[in-house]
mmCIF file of C-alpha atoms and ligand atoms in Angstrom:
data_model
loop_
_atom_site.group_PDB
_atom_site.id
_atom_site.type_symbol
_atom_site.label_atom_id
_atom_site.label_comp_id
_atom_site.label_asym_id
_atom_site.label_seq_id
_atom_site.Cartn_x
_atom_site.Cartn_y
_atom_site.Cartn_z
ATOM 1 C CA MET A 1 -49.050 -42.167 29.543
ATOM 2 C CA PRO A 2 -51.055 -40.029 32.029
ATOM 3 C CA LYS A 3 -49.526 -36.603 32.679
ATOM 4 C CA ILE A 4 -47.888 -35.254 35.782
ATOM 5 C CA SER A 5 -49.638 -32.193 37.229
ATOM 6 C CA LYS A 6 -48.203 -28.733 36.592
ATOM 7 C CA VAL A 7 -48.300 -28.097 40.342
ATOM 8 C CA GLY A 8 -46.282 -31.253 40.886
ATOM 9 C CA GLN A 9 -43.801 -30.421 38.156
ATOM 10 C CA ALA A 10 -43.250 -26.946 39.577
ATOM 11 C CA MET A 11 -42.918 -28.217 43.163
ATOM 12 C CA PRO A 12 -39.401 -27.227 44.280
ATOM 13 C CA SER A 13 -37.068 -30.015 45.367
ATOM 14 C CA SER A 14 -35.514 -29.752 48.801
ATOM 15 C CA PRO A 15 -32.008 -28.234 48.701
ATOM 16 C CA ILE A 16 -31.290 -30.225 51.836
ATOM 17 C CA ARG A 17 -32.052 -33.573 50.256
ATOM 18 C CA LYS A 18 -31.413 -33.056 46.556
ATOM 19 C CA LEU A 19 -27.752 -34.062 46.790
ATOM 20 C CA MET A 20 -28.716 -37.421 48.303
ATOM 21 C CA PRO A 21 -28.099 -39.434 45.089
ATOM 22 C CA PHE A 22 -24.492 -38.119 45.028
ATOM 23 C CA ALA A 23 -24.125 -39.024 48.689
ATOM 24 C CA VAL A 24 -25.410 -42.540 48.023
ATOM 25 C CA SER A 25 -22.870 -42.993 45.176
ATOM 26 C CA ALA A 26 -20.068 -41.595 47.334
ATOM 27 C CA GLN A 27 -20.980 -44.046 50.077
ATOM 28 C CA LYS A 28 -20.988 -46.930 47.602
ATOM 29 C CA GLU A 29 -17.458 -45.899 46.631
ATOM 30 C CA GLY A 30 -16.532 -46.359 50.276
ATOM 31 C CA LYS A 31 -16.375 -42.703 51.356
ATOM 32 C CA ARG A 32 -17.487 -41.788 54.865
ATOM 33 C CA ILE A 33 -19.892 -38.872 54.712
ATOM 34 C CA ILE A 34 -20.143 -36.369 57.525
ATOM 35 C CA HIS A 35 -23.748 -35.198 57.370
ATOM 36 C CA LEU A 36 -23.894 -31.503 58.142
ATOM 37 C CA ASN A 37 -26.641 -31.026 55.570
ATOM 38 C CA ILE A 38 -29.677 -31.822 57.687
ATOM 39 C CA GLY A 39 -31.004 -30.858 61.107
ATOM 40 C CA GLN A 40 -31.236 -34.377 62.486
ATOM 41 C CA PRO A 41 -29.733 -34.030 65.976
ATOM 42 C CA ASP A 42 -27.630 -36.862 67.414
ATOM 43 C CA ILE A 43 -29.019 -36.201 70.909
ATOM 44 C CA ASP A 44 -31.055 -39.013 72.522
ATOM 45 C CA SER A 45 -34.810 -38.443 72.764
ATOM 46 C CA PRO A 46 -35.993 -38.265 76.405
ATOM 47 C CA GLU A 47 -36.123 -41.621 78.222
ATOM 48 C CA VAL A 48 -39.540 -40.741 79.670
ATOM 49 C CA SER A 49 -40.970 -40.833 76.158
ATOM 50 C CA PHE A 50 -39.801 -44.387 75.483
ATOM 51 C CA LYS A 51 -41.064 -45.429 78.922
ATOM 52 C CA ALA A 52 -44.498 -43.918 78.248
ATOM 53 C CA LEU A 53 -44.727 -45.756 74.928
ATOM 54 C CA LYS A 54 -43.690 -49.071 76.487
ATOM 55 C CA GLU A 55 -46.093 -48.721 79.386
ATOM 56 C CA ASP A 56 -49.067 -47.349 77.481
ATOM 57 C CA PRO A 57 -52.106 -49.511 78.300
ATOM 58 C CA ARG A 58 -53.771 -48.993 74.908
ATOM 59 C CA THR A 59 -54.638 -52.133 72.964
ATOM 60 C CA ILE A 60 -55.660 -50.210 69.829
ATOM 61 C CA ILE A 61 -53.594 -47.555 68.086
ATOM 62 C CA GLU A 62 -56.709 -45.450 67.679
ATOM 63 C CA TYR A 63 -57.325 -42.110 65.970
ATOM 64 C CA SER A 64 -56.924 -39.216 68.380
ATOM 65 C CA PRO A 65 -59.239 -36.176 68.255
ATOM 66 C CA SER A 66 -58.407 -34.065 65.172
ATOM 67 C CA GLU A 67 -57.135 -31.234 67.374
ATOM 68 C CA GLY A 68 -54.999 -33.673 69.377
ATOM 69 C CA TYR A 69 -55.480 -35.318 72.767
ATOM 70 C CA GLU A 70 -56.982 -32.941 75.331
ATOM 71 C CA SER A 71 -54.444 -33.915 78.000
ATOM 72 C CA TYR A 72 -51.550 -33.278 75.625
ATOM 73 C CA ARG A 73 -52.947 -29.890 74.604
ATOM 74 C CA GLU A 74 -53.438 -28.941 78.272
ATOM 75 C CA ASN A 75 -49.942 -29.993 79.249
ATOM 76 C CA LEU A 76 -48.433 -28.350 76.179
ATOM 77 C CA ALA A 77 -50.193 -25.057 76.923
ATOM 78 C CA ALA A 78 -48.917 -25.286 80.516
ATOM 79 C CA TYR A 79 -45.406 -25.911 79.152
ATOM 80 C CA TYR A 80 -45.635 -22.772 77.002
ATOM 81 C CA ARG A 81 -46.863 -20.746 79.973
ATOM 82 C CA ARG A 82 -43.951 -21.998 82.117
ATOM 83 C CA GLY A 83 -41.707 -20.640 79.380
ATOM 84 C CA GLY A 84 -43.492 -17.274 79.536
ATOM 85 C CA VAL A 85 -45.571 -17.783 76.362
ATOM 86 C CA ASP A 86 -49.213 -16.710 76.694
ATOM 87 C CA VAL A 87 -51.179 -19.790 75.485
ATOM 88 C CA ASN A 88 -54.380 -21.533 76.662
ATOM 89 C CA THR A 89 -55.396 -25.108 75.887
ATOM 90 C CA GLU A 90 -58.052 -24.045 73.364
ATOM 91 C CA ASP A 91 -55.452 -22.050 71.386
ATOM 92 C CA VAL A 92 -53.564 -25.252 70.504
ATOM 93 C CA ILE A 93 -54.216 -27.536 67.538
ATOM 94 C CA VAL A 94 -51.863 -30.509 67.420
ATOM 95 C CA THR A 95 -50.496 -31.255 63.961
ATOM 96 C CA THR A 96 -48.384 -33.823 62.146
ATOM 97 C CA GLY A 97 -45.133 -31.999 62.716
ATOM 98 C CA GLY A 98 -44.511 -28.299 62.374
ATOM 99 C CA SER A 99 -44.665 -28.963 58.628
ATOM 100 C CA GLU A 100 -48.393 -29.637 58.693
ATOM 101 C CA ALA A 101 -48.938 -26.640 60.987
ATOM 102 C CA LEU A 102 -47.256 -24.470 58.350
ATOM 103 C CA ILE A 103 -49.362 -25.912 55.542
ATOM 104 C CA PHE A 104 -52.599 -25.540 57.520
ATOM 105 C CA GLY A 105 -51.633 -22.039 58.632
ATOM 106 C CA LEU A 106 -50.864 -20.837 55.120
ATOM 107 C CA MET A 107 -53.933 -22.473 53.589
ATOM 108 C CA SER A 108 -56.276 -21.119 56.261
ATOM 109 C CA SER A 109 -55.052 -17.547 56.151
ATOM 110 C CA MET A 110 -54.412 -16.970 52.437
ATOM 111 C CA ASP A 111 -55.915 -17.662 49.023
ATOM 112 C CA PRO A 112 -54.140 -18.785 45.850
ATOM 113 C CA GLY A 113 -52.440 -15.756 44.298
ATOM 114 C CA ASP A 114 -51.926 -14.030 47.664
ATOM 115 C CA GLU A 115 -48.453 -13.005 48.785
ATOM 116 C CA VAL A 116 -46.499 -13.949 51.885
ATOM 117 C CA ILE A 117 -43.412 -11.933 52.773
ATOM 118 C CA ILE A 118 -40.513 -13.932 54.202
ATOM 119 C CA PRO A 119 -37.079 -12.661 55.217
ATOM 120 C CA GLU A 120 -34.530 -14.673 53.242
ATOM 121 C CA PRO A 121 -32.567 -16.865 53.576
ATOM 122 C CA PHE A 122 -35.437 -18.951 54.955
ATOM 123 C CA TYR A 123 -36.247 -22.598 55.672
ATOM 124 C CA ALA A 124 -36.467 -23.934 52.134
ATOM 125 C CA ASN A 125 -39.653 -25.904 52.618
ATOM 126 C CA TYR A 126 -41.539 -22.611 53.060
ATOM 127 C CA ASN A 127 -41.219 -22.378 49.278
ATOM 128 C CA SER A 128 -42.763 -25.816 48.902
ATOM 129 C CA PHE A 129 -45.576 -25.167 51.371
ATOM 130 C CA ALA A 130 -46.384 -21.818 49.726
ATOM 131 C CA HIS A 131 -46.376 -23.542 46.338
ATOM 132 C CA MET A 132 -48.822 -26.173 47.617
ATOM 133 C CA ALA A 133 -51.146 -23.364 48.735
ATOM 134 C CA GLY A 134 -50.753 -21.452 45.443
ATOM 135 C CA LEU A 135 -49.085 -18.513 47.198
ATOM 136 C CA LYS A 136 -46.353 -16.212 46.007
ATOM 137 C CA VAL A 137 -43.333 -15.893 48.273
ATOM 138 C CA VAL A 138 -42.010 -12.340 48.368
ATOM 139 C CA PRO A 139 -38.526 -12.263 49.890
ATOM 140 C CA VAL A 140 -36.923 -9.467 51.856
ATOM 141 C CA THR A 141 -33.209 -10.111 51.953
ATOM 142 C CA ALA A 142 -31.199 -10.273 55.181
ATOM 143 C CA VAL A 143 -27.441 -9.984 54.778
ATOM 144 C CA ILE A 144 -24.587 -12.105 56.055
ATOM 145 C CA GLU A 145 -22.461 -9.049 56.920
ATOM 146 C CA ASP A 146 -24.701 -8.143 59.853
ATOM 147 C CA GLY A 147 -25.391 -11.718 60.900
ATOM 148 C CA PHE A 148 -28.776 -11.889 59.131
ATOM 149 C CA SER A 149 -30.583 -9.365 61.345
ATOM 150 C CA LEU A 150 -34.226 -8.722 60.522
ATOM 151 C CA PRO A 151 -34.292 -6.372 57.520
ATOM 152 C CA GLN A 152 -35.491 -2.795 58.072
ATOM 153 C CA MET A 153 -39.240 -2.180 58.267
ATOM 154 C CA GLU A 154 -38.967 0.044 55.193
ATOM 155 C CA ASP A 155 -37.762 -3.000 53.254
ATOM 156 C CA PHE A 156 -40.853 -4.948 54.305
ATOM 157 C CA GLU A 157 -43.149 -1.996 53.661
ATOM 158 C CA ALA A 158 -41.689 -1.510 50.184
ATOM 159 C CA VAL A 159 -42.937 -4.936 49.034
ATOM 160 C CA ILE A 160 -46.397 -4.881 50.654
ATOM 161 C CA THR A 161 -49.138 -4.928 48.012
ATOM 162 C CA SER A 162 -52.905 -5.412 48.075
ATOM 163 C CA LYS A 163 -52.201 -9.154 47.760
ATOM 164 C CA THR A 164 -49.952 -9.356 50.818
ATOM 165 C CA LYS A 165 -51.718 -11.266 53.575
ATOM 166 C CA ALA A 166 -48.969 -12.403 55.910
ATOM 167 C CA ILE A 167 -45.378 -12.138 57.019
ATOM 168 C CA LEU A 168 -43.674 -15.398 57.965
ATOM 169 C CA ILE A 169 -40.612 -15.413 60.199
ATOM 170 C CA CYS A 170 -38.554 -18.117 61.845
ATOM 171 C CA ASN A 171 -37.185 -17.242 65.286
ATOM 172 C CA PRO A 172 -34.589 -18.532 66.143
ATOM 173 C CA GLY A 173 -33.858 -18.902 62.477
ATOM 174 C CA ASN A 174 -33.176 -21.840 60.275
ATOM 175 C CA PRO A 175 -30.904 -21.564 58.238
ATOM 176 C CA THR A 176 -29.281 -18.479 59.812
ATOM 177 C CA GLY A 177 -29.370 -19.258 63.546
ATOM 178 C CA LYS A 178 -30.409 -15.633 64.046
ATOM 179 C CA VAL A 179 -32.348 -14.766 67.207
ATOM 180 C CA TYR A 180 -34.260 -11.570 66.463
ATOM 181 C CA ALA A 181 -34.014 -8.632 68.856
ATOM 182 C CA PRO A 182 -37.331 -8.036 70.709
ATOM 183 C CA GLU A 183 -37.445 -4.481 69.284
ATOM 184 C CA ALA A 184 -37.265 -5.842 65.748
ATOM 185 C CA ILE A 185 -40.184 -8.201 66.410
ATOM 186 C CA ASP A 186 -42.188 -5.373 68.026
ATOM 187 C CA ALA A 187 -41.653 -3.254 64.929
ATOM 188 C CA LEU A 188 -42.818 -6.131 62.732
ATOM 189 C CA ALA A 189 -45.935 -6.554 64.882
ATOM 190 C CA LYS A 190 -46.772 -2.852 64.429
ATOM 191 C CA LEU A 191 -46.331 -3.194 60.690
ATOM 192 C CA CYS A 192 -48.665 -6.212 60.611
ATOM 193 C CA LEU A 193 -51.302 -4.302 62.581
ATOM 194 C CA LYS A 194 -50.953 -1.274 60.320
ATOM 195 C CA HIS A 195 -51.503 -3.363 57.172
ATOM 196 C CA ASP A 196 -53.831 -5.953 58.741
ATOM 197 C CA LEU A 197 -51.487 -8.871 58.049
ATOM 198 C CA TYR A 198 -51.006 -12.159 59.824
ATOM 199 C CA LEU A 199 -47.667 -12.610 61.544
ATOM 200 C CA MET A 200 -46.801 -16.281 61.404
ATOM 201 C CA ALA A 201 -43.818 -17.196 63.540
ATOM 202 C CA ASP A 202 -42.098 -20.533 63.264
ATOM 203 C CA GLU A 203 -40.737 -21.016 66.767
ATOM 204 C CA VAL A 204 -39.668 -24.649 66.570
ATOM 205 C CA TYR A 205 -36.169 -23.741 67.826
ATOM 206 C CA ARG A 206 -37.377 -21.612 70.757
ATOM 207 C CA GLU A 207 -35.386 -23.491 73.421
ATOM 208 C CA PHE A 208 -32.187 -23.300 71.392
ATOM 209 C CA CYS A 209 -30.992 -19.804 72.288
ATOM 210 C CA TYR A 210 -27.427 -19.400 73.401
ATOM 211 C CA GLY A 211 -27.502 -15.899 74.853
ATOM 212 C CA ASP A 212 -29.101 -15.013 78.174
ATOM 213 C CA GLU A 213 -32.656 -14.794 76.855
ATOM 214 C CA ILE A 214 -34.989 -17.107 75.003
ATOM 215 C CA ALA A 215 -36.526 -15.808 71.783
ATOM 216 C CA GLY A 216 -39.656 -13.717 72.347
ATOM 217 C CA SER A 217 -42.853 -15.407 71.165
ATOM 218 C CA VAL A 218 -45.295 -13.937 68.674
ATOM 219 C CA MET A 219 -48.027 -14.964 71.140
ATOM 220 C CA ASN A 220 -46.858 -12.319 73.608
ATOM 221 C CA LEU A 221 -47.031 -9.323 71.287
ATOM 222 C CA ASN A 222 -49.380 -6.578 72.443
ATOM 223 C CA GLY A 223 -52.554 -6.145 70.431
ATOM 224 C CA LEU A 224 -51.585 -8.871 67.973
ATOM 225 C CA ALA A 225 -53.794 -11.718 69.250
ATOM 226 C CA GLN A 226 -55.945 -11.844 66.085
ATOM 227 C CA ASN A 227 -52.946 -11.689 63.742
ATOM 228 C CA ALA A 228 -50.490 -13.993 65.497
ATOM 229 C CA ILE A 229 -49.948 -17.617 64.468
ATOM 230 C CA MET A 230 -47.294 -19.645 66.232
ATOM 231 C CA ILE A 231 -45.847 -22.765 64.633
ATOM 232 C CA ASP A 232 -44.292 -25.310 66.941
ATOM 233 C CA SER A 233 -42.868 -28.834 66.926
ATOM 234 C CA VAL A 234 -41.334 -31.439 69.204
ATOM 235 C CA SER A 235 -38.906 -32.506 66.470
ATOM 236 C CA LYS A 236 -35.985 -30.373 67.603
ATOM 237 C CA ARG A 237 -37.025 -29.543 71.173
ATOM 238 C CA PHE A 238 -36.870 -33.161 72.310
ATOM 239 C CA SER A 239 -34.849 -34.558 69.427
ATOM 240 C CA MET A 240 -37.984 -36.416 68.337
ATOM 241 C CA CYS A 241 -38.127 -35.665 64.596
ATOM 242 C CA GLY A 242 -39.773 -39.005 63.844
ATOM 243 C CA ALA A 243 -42.622 -38.529 66.326
ATOM 244 C CA ARG A 244 -44.184 -36.200 63.730
ATOM 245 C CA VAL A 245 -45.880 -33.972 66.267
ATOM 246 C CA GLY A 246 -46.209 -30.219 66.028
ATOM 247 C CA ALA A 247 -48.772 -27.561 66.803
ATOM 248 C CA LEU A 248 -50.463 -24.526 65.359
ATOM 249 C CA VAL A 249 -51.280 -22.016 68.069
ATOM 250 C CA THR A 250 -53.481 -18.960 67.667
ATOM 251 C CA LYS A 251 -56.000 -16.955 69.651
ATOM 252 C CA ASN A 252 -57.917 -16.095 66.478
ATOM 253 C CA VAL A 253 -61.111 -18.158 66.856
ATOM 254 C CA ALA A 254 -62.212 -17.927 63.204
ATOM 255 C CA LEU A 255 -58.785 -18.969 61.993
ATOM 256 C CA ARG A 256 -58.717 -21.875 64.432
ATOM 257 C CA ALA A 257 -62.111 -23.059 63.189
ATOM 258 C CA THR A 258 -60.744 -22.991 59.638
ATOM 259 C CA VAL A 259 -57.575 -24.862 60.576
ATOM 260 C CA MET A 260 -59.816 -27.442 62.255
ATOM 261 C CA LYS A 261 -61.523 -28.167 58.923
ATOM 262 C CA PHE A 262 -58.141 -29.105 57.470
ATOM 263 C CA ALA A 263 -57.329 -31.049 60.645
ATOM 264 C CA MET A 264 -60.572 -33.012 60.473
ATOM 265 C CA ALA A 265 -59.991 -33.865 56.824
ATOM 266 C CA ARG A 266 -56.714 -35.571 57.703
ATOM 267 C CA LEU A 267 -58.450 -37.196 60.689
ATOM 268 C CA SER A 268 -55.823 -37.059 63.420
ATOM 269 C CA PRO A 269 -52.231 -36.307 64.318
ATOM 270 C CA PRO A 270 -50.074 -39.342 65.247
ATOM 271 C CA THR A 271 -51.334 -41.196 68.313
ATOM 272 C CA LEU A 272 -48.011 -42.736 69.369
ATOM 273 C CA GLY A 273 -46.195 -39.481 68.687
ATOM 274 C CA GLN A 274 -48.546 -37.645 71.017
ATOM 275 C CA ILE A 275 -47.999 -40.170 73.805
ATOM 276 C CA ALA A 276 -44.248 -39.719 73.450
ATOM 277 C CA SER A 277 -44.579 -35.931 73.181
ATOM 278 C CA GLU A 278 -46.790 -35.589 76.244
ATOM 279 C CA ALA A 279 -44.369 -37.654 78.304
ATOM 280 C CA ALA A 280 -41.466 -35.565 77.004
ATOM 281 C CA LEU A 281 -43.001 -32.524 78.681
ATOM 282 C CA LEU A 282 -41.909 -34.066 82.006
ATOM 283 C CA THR A 283 -38.300 -33.672 80.919
ATOM 284 C CA PRO A 284 -36.422 -31.710 83.586
ATOM 285 C CA ASP A 285 -34.968 -28.297 82.698
ATOM 286 C CA ALA A 286 -31.519 -29.823 83.231
ATOM 287 C CA TYR A 287 -32.023 -31.687 79.904
ATOM 288 C CA PHE A 288 -32.221 -28.408 78.007
ATOM 289 C CA GLU A 289 -29.286 -26.945 79.901
ATOM 290 C CA ASP A 290 -27.207 -29.957 78.965
ATOM 291 C CA VAL A 291 -28.370 -29.877 75.327
ATOM 292 C CA ARG A 292 -27.766 -26.128 75.064
ATOM 293 C CA ASN A 293 -24.274 -26.493 76.507
ATOM 294 C CA ARG A 294 -23.465 -29.152 73.952
ATOM 295 C CA TYR A 295 -24.702 -27.026 71.065
ATOM 296 C CA VAL A 296 -22.861 -23.934 72.304
ATOM 297 C CA ALA A 297 -19.606 -25.896 72.433
ATOM 298 C CA ARG A 298 -20.236 -27.249 68.921
ATOM 299 C CA ARG A 299 -21.195 -23.841 67.563
ATOM 300 C CA ASN A 300 -18.124 -22.183 69.020
ATOM 301 C CA PHE A 301 -15.881 -24.888 67.643
ATOM 302 C CA LEU A 302 -17.417 -24.862 64.167
ATOM 303 C CA VAL A 303 -17.643 -21.087 63.766
ATOM 304 C CA LYS A 304 -14.055 -20.547 64.880
ATOM 305 C CA GLY A 305 -12.788 -23.409 62.732
ATOM 306 C CA LEU A 306 -14.522 -22.022 59.657
ATOM 307 C CA ASN A 307 -13.538 -18.398 60.215
ATOM 308 C CA ASP A 308 -9.902 -19.526 60.627
ATOM 309 C CA ILE A 309 -9.934 -20.700 56.994
ATOM 310 C CA PRO A 310 -8.751 -17.858 54.714
ATOM 311 C CA HIS A 311 -11.551 -15.947 52.910
ATOM 312 C CA VAL A 312 -14.324 -17.723 54.811
ATOM 313 C CA LEU A 313 -17.027 -15.725 56.628
ATOM 314 C CA CYS A 314 -19.285 -17.412 59.167
ATOM 315 C CA PRO A 315 -21.284 -15.100 61.456
ATOM 316 C CA GLU A 316 -21.884 -16.530 64.931
ATOM 317 C CA PRO A 317 -25.457 -17.844 65.167
ATOM 318 C CA GLY A 318 -27.295 -17.015 68.397
ATOM 319 C CA GLY A 319 -29.682 -19.970 68.287
ATOM 320 C CA ALA A 320 -30.987 -23.105 66.535
ATOM 321 C CA PHE A 321 -28.157 -25.331 65.294
ATOM 322 C CA TYR A 322 -27.308 -24.021 61.866
ATOM 323 C CA ALA A 323 -24.723 -21.667 60.468
ATOM 324 C CA ILE A 324 -24.548 -20.041 57.074
ATOM 325 C CA CYS A 325 -21.069 -19.641 55.787
ATOM 326 C CA ARG A 326 -19.699 -17.661 52.832
ATOM 327 C CA LEU A 327 -16.942 -19.474 50.963
ATOM 328 C CA PRO A 328 -14.530 -18.299 48.247
ATOM 329 C CA ILE A 329 -16.315 -20.362 45.581
ATOM 330 C CA ASP A 330 -18.246 -19.872 42.345
ATOM 331 C CA SER A 331 -21.296 -21.874 43.391
ATOM 332 C CA GLY A 332 -22.439 -23.607 46.571
ATOM 333 C CA ASP A 333 -24.418 -26.092 44.514
ATOM 334 C CA LYS A 334 -21.369 -27.094 42.479
ATOM 335 C CA PHE A 335 -19.045 -27.122 45.489
ATOM 336 C CA CYS A 336 -21.339 -29.328 47.612
ATOM 337 C CA GLN A 337 -21.765 -31.777 44.726
ATOM 338 C CA TRP A 338 -18.024 -31.744 43.987
ATOM 339 C CA MET A 339 -17.274 -32.567 47.615
ATOM 340 C CA LEU A 340 -19.374 -35.703 47.296
ATOM 341 C CA GLU A 341 -18.238 -36.731 43.820
ATOM 342 C CA GLU A 342 -14.609 -35.692 43.558
ATOM 343 C CA PHE A 343 -13.225 -35.091 47.022
ATOM 344 C CA ASP A 344 -12.209 -36.963 50.124
ATOM 345 C CA LEU A 345 -9.665 -36.491 52.856
ATOM 346 C CA ASP A 346 -8.461 -39.915 54.018
ATOM 347 C CA GLY A 347 -11.848 -41.356 53.051
ATOM 348 C CA ASP A 348 -13.957 -38.614 54.666
ATOM 349 C CA THR A 349 -16.058 -35.963 52.997
ATOM 350 C CA VAL A 350 -18.739 -33.524 54.123
ATOM 351 C CA MET A 351 -22.285 -33.132 52.940
ATOM 352 C CA MET A 352 -23.619 -29.575 53.266
ATOM 353 C CA ALA A 353 -26.687 -27.764 51.982
ATOM 354 C CA PRO A 354 -26.037 -25.178 49.251
ATOM 355 C CA ALA A 355 -27.540 -21.941 50.600
ATOM 356 C CA SER A 356 -29.008 -20.836 47.259
ATOM 357 C CA GLY A 357 -32.028 -23.045 47.992
ATOM 358 C CA PHE A 358 -32.797 -20.968 51.080
ATOM 359 C CA TYR A 359 -33.156 -17.778 49.052
ATOM 360 C CA SER A 360 -35.910 -16.991 46.639
ATOM 361 C CA THR A 361 -34.127 -14.095 44.930
ATOM 362 C CA PRO A 362 -32.379 -15.663 41.905
ATOM 363 C CA GLY A 363 -28.608 -15.721 42.332
ATOM 364 C CA ALA A 364 -28.666 -14.818 46.044
ATOM 365 C CA GLY A 365 -26.524 -16.862 48.416
ATOM 366 C CA GLU A 366 -24.667 -18.415 45.488
ATOM 367 C CA ASP A 367 -21.363 -18.563 47.401
ATOM 368 C CA GLU A 368 -22.893 -19.675 50.709
ATOM 369 C CA VAL A 369 -23.564 -23.045 52.296
ATOM 370 C CA ARG A 370 -25.530 -24.060 55.376
ATOM 371 C CA LEU A 371 -24.053 -26.360 57.974
ATOM 372 C CA ALA A 372 -26.006 -28.044 60.772
ATOM 373 C CA TYR A 373 -23.837 -28.533 63.868
ATOM 374 C CA VAL A 374 -25.722 -31.592 65.008
ATOM 375 C CA LEU A 375 -22.662 -33.801 65.448
ATOM 376 C CA ASP A 376 -19.984 -34.003 68.115
ATOM 377 C CA ILE A 377 -16.792 -31.969 68.198
ATOM 378 C CA PRO A 378 -14.361 -34.691 66.990
ATOM 379 C CA VAL A 379 -16.583 -35.167 63.918
ATOM 380 C CA LEU A 380 -16.816 -31.383 63.396
ATOM 381 C CA GLU A 381 -13.026 -31.258 63.602
ATOM 382 C CA LYS A 382 -12.782 -33.745 60.726
ATOM 383 C CA ALA A 383 -15.421 -31.788 58.803
ATOM 384 C CA ILE A 384 -13.499 -28.521 59.139
ATOM 385 C CA ALA A 385 -10.292 -30.236 57.986
ATOM 386 C CA CYS A 386 -12.190 -31.548 54.948
ATOM 387 C CA ILE A 387 -13.650 -28.134 54.066
ATOM 388 C CA ARG A 388 -10.249 -26.440 54.466
ATOM 389 C CA ARG A 389 -8.566 -28.955 52.184
ATOM 390 C CA ALA A 390 -11.453 -29.011 49.705
ATOM 391 C CA LEU A 391 -11.222 -25.236 49.319
ATOM 392 C CA GLU A 392 -7.532 -25.618 48.412
ATOM 393 C CA LEU A 393 -8.357 -28.117 45.667
ATOM 394 C CA TYR A 394 -11.743 -26.953 44.341
ATOM 395 C CA PRO A 395 -11.427 -25.801 40.722
ATOM 396 C CA GLY A 396 -14.155 -23.158 41.104
ATOM 397 C CA ARG A 397 -12.360 -21.241 43.847
ATOM 398 C CA THR A 398 -12.720 -17.468 43.420
ATOM 399 C CA THR A 399 -9.955 -15.952 45.605
HETATM 400 C C1 PLP B 1 -37.685 -23.901 60.690
HETATM 401 C C2 PLP B 1 -38.354 -25.211 60.620
HETATM 402 N N1 PLP B 1 -39.686 -25.257 60.631
HETATM 403 C C3 PLP B 1 -40.342 -26.415 60.538
HETATM 404 C C4 PLP B 1 -39.648 -27.613 60.422
HETATM 405 C C5 PLP B 1 -40.447 -28.855 60.263
HETATM 406 O O1 PLP B 1 -40.333 -29.662 61.356
HETATM 407 P P1 PLP B 1 -41.255 -30.892 61.653
HETATM 408 O O2 PLP B 1 -42.250 -31.059 60.581
HETATM 409 O O3 PLP B 1 -40.329 -32.049 61.806
HETATM 410 O O4 PLP B 1 -41.905 -30.526 62.948
HETATM 411 C C6 PLP B 1 -38.266 -27.618 60.409
HETATM 412 C C7 PLP B 1 -37.500 -28.863 60.252
HETATM 413 O O5 PLP B 1 -36.326 -28.891 60.071
HETATM 414 C C8 PLP B 1 -37.594 -26.384 60.515
HETATM 415 O O6 PLP B 1 -36.267 -26.306 60.505
#
C-alpha cells in the first residue's frame, strides 16, 4: 500500500472538530447537542448579498482575477478606510477565506525551519498552517488570570532567535476574546521594527468589539508599513462563513508580488462569494450595532452564568464571540468527550472545544475549555445548566 506523507501524518487535527465522531454518536442516541464548539454564528447573512446573487447577470461562473475583482477590492479598501484603517485598493489581495490569506502570508514571508512567535492560546489552525509551511510555532503564554492580555515585551524578546521572522497576533482574539490595548500593539510594533520582523495581524473579528473602541489595525501603525500584514475575512463580519472570501492586505510591494504568485497558482478566489461579499459592503451600520448588541447580551449572560458556578473562572471577553473558561476538572479533552458520551440533562448536552488545542506549550490550558457564544440566550441558559450539572457528576472533578 502506498505510504502517507510524514507531513500529512504530523498535520495536527482541529481541536474544534476532533470530537465530531462523539457528537455524531450522541446524536444517533437521540441527544440534542448544543454546539458551543465552533464559531458558526446563527445570525442571518445580509439580505443584500442574496439579492445580488439572485440578480447577477452573469451566465458563466467564470474565474475572477487572481487578486480578486477590481470593484470588490476598491469597495473593500473604501470600507476599511471608513473604519479608519489605512488601506488602498492595490494593498488588497482577495483570498479564499482568511485561512488562505494566513497560508499565503506565512509561506510568502518565511522559509521552512523559520520561527513564528504567537501569543497562546491562539486560533488552533495557526498550528496547521505553520505546519503546512514547515514553520516552527514559538508560543508566548498569556494567562487567564489577567484576561489574556498581551504578554510583556520581555517575554517576546526572550524567545526571538536568528530564525524568528514574524509575530502573529489575533485582535480581537480567538479563542480568548481579548481586545489588545493600543499601547500593547504599539510596543509590539516597535519590537518588530527593532528585530526586523513581520507583524501579521489576524483582524477577522475587528467589528466585534464590545467596549467603546474598535480594535486598532496593524495597518495604522507608524513606520510599520513594510512589516505589517493584515488578515481579513467576511466569514464572521457578515456571518458569511460559506462564502469563502477573505483578504491579505499589505503595503509591502515585494511581499504582495510574492503572495500573487501563490494566488495565481490557485487561479482565483470564489466568484460567487465575491459577488455576495461586495454586496454585503452596502450593509448599513445599524446591522453591526444590532449584531454587537446581541453578542454583548449573550456574552454577559454566558460569562455571568459560568462564573456563578463554584470554582469556575471565565474572564469577560472584550470582543469576538468566544470565551475561555477554567473548570475544576482534570482534563478539558476528557471532560468535553465525557459530556458527549456519558452525560445529558433531559436529553441535552453541550459540545465545547477543549482549550489544550489552542496552546502549543504541552500541558497548558489542560483545565480550560473554549465556548463560542453564537447561539441565543435561551439556548445558552440550557447550556449553562448542563455544564453546572455535568461538573457535579464528572468523575475527573478536581475540587
Ligand atoms: C481567528 C481566525 N482567523 C481565521 C479564521 C478563518 O476564517 P475563514 O477562512 O472562514 O475566513 C477563523 C475562523 O474561525 C478565525 O477564528
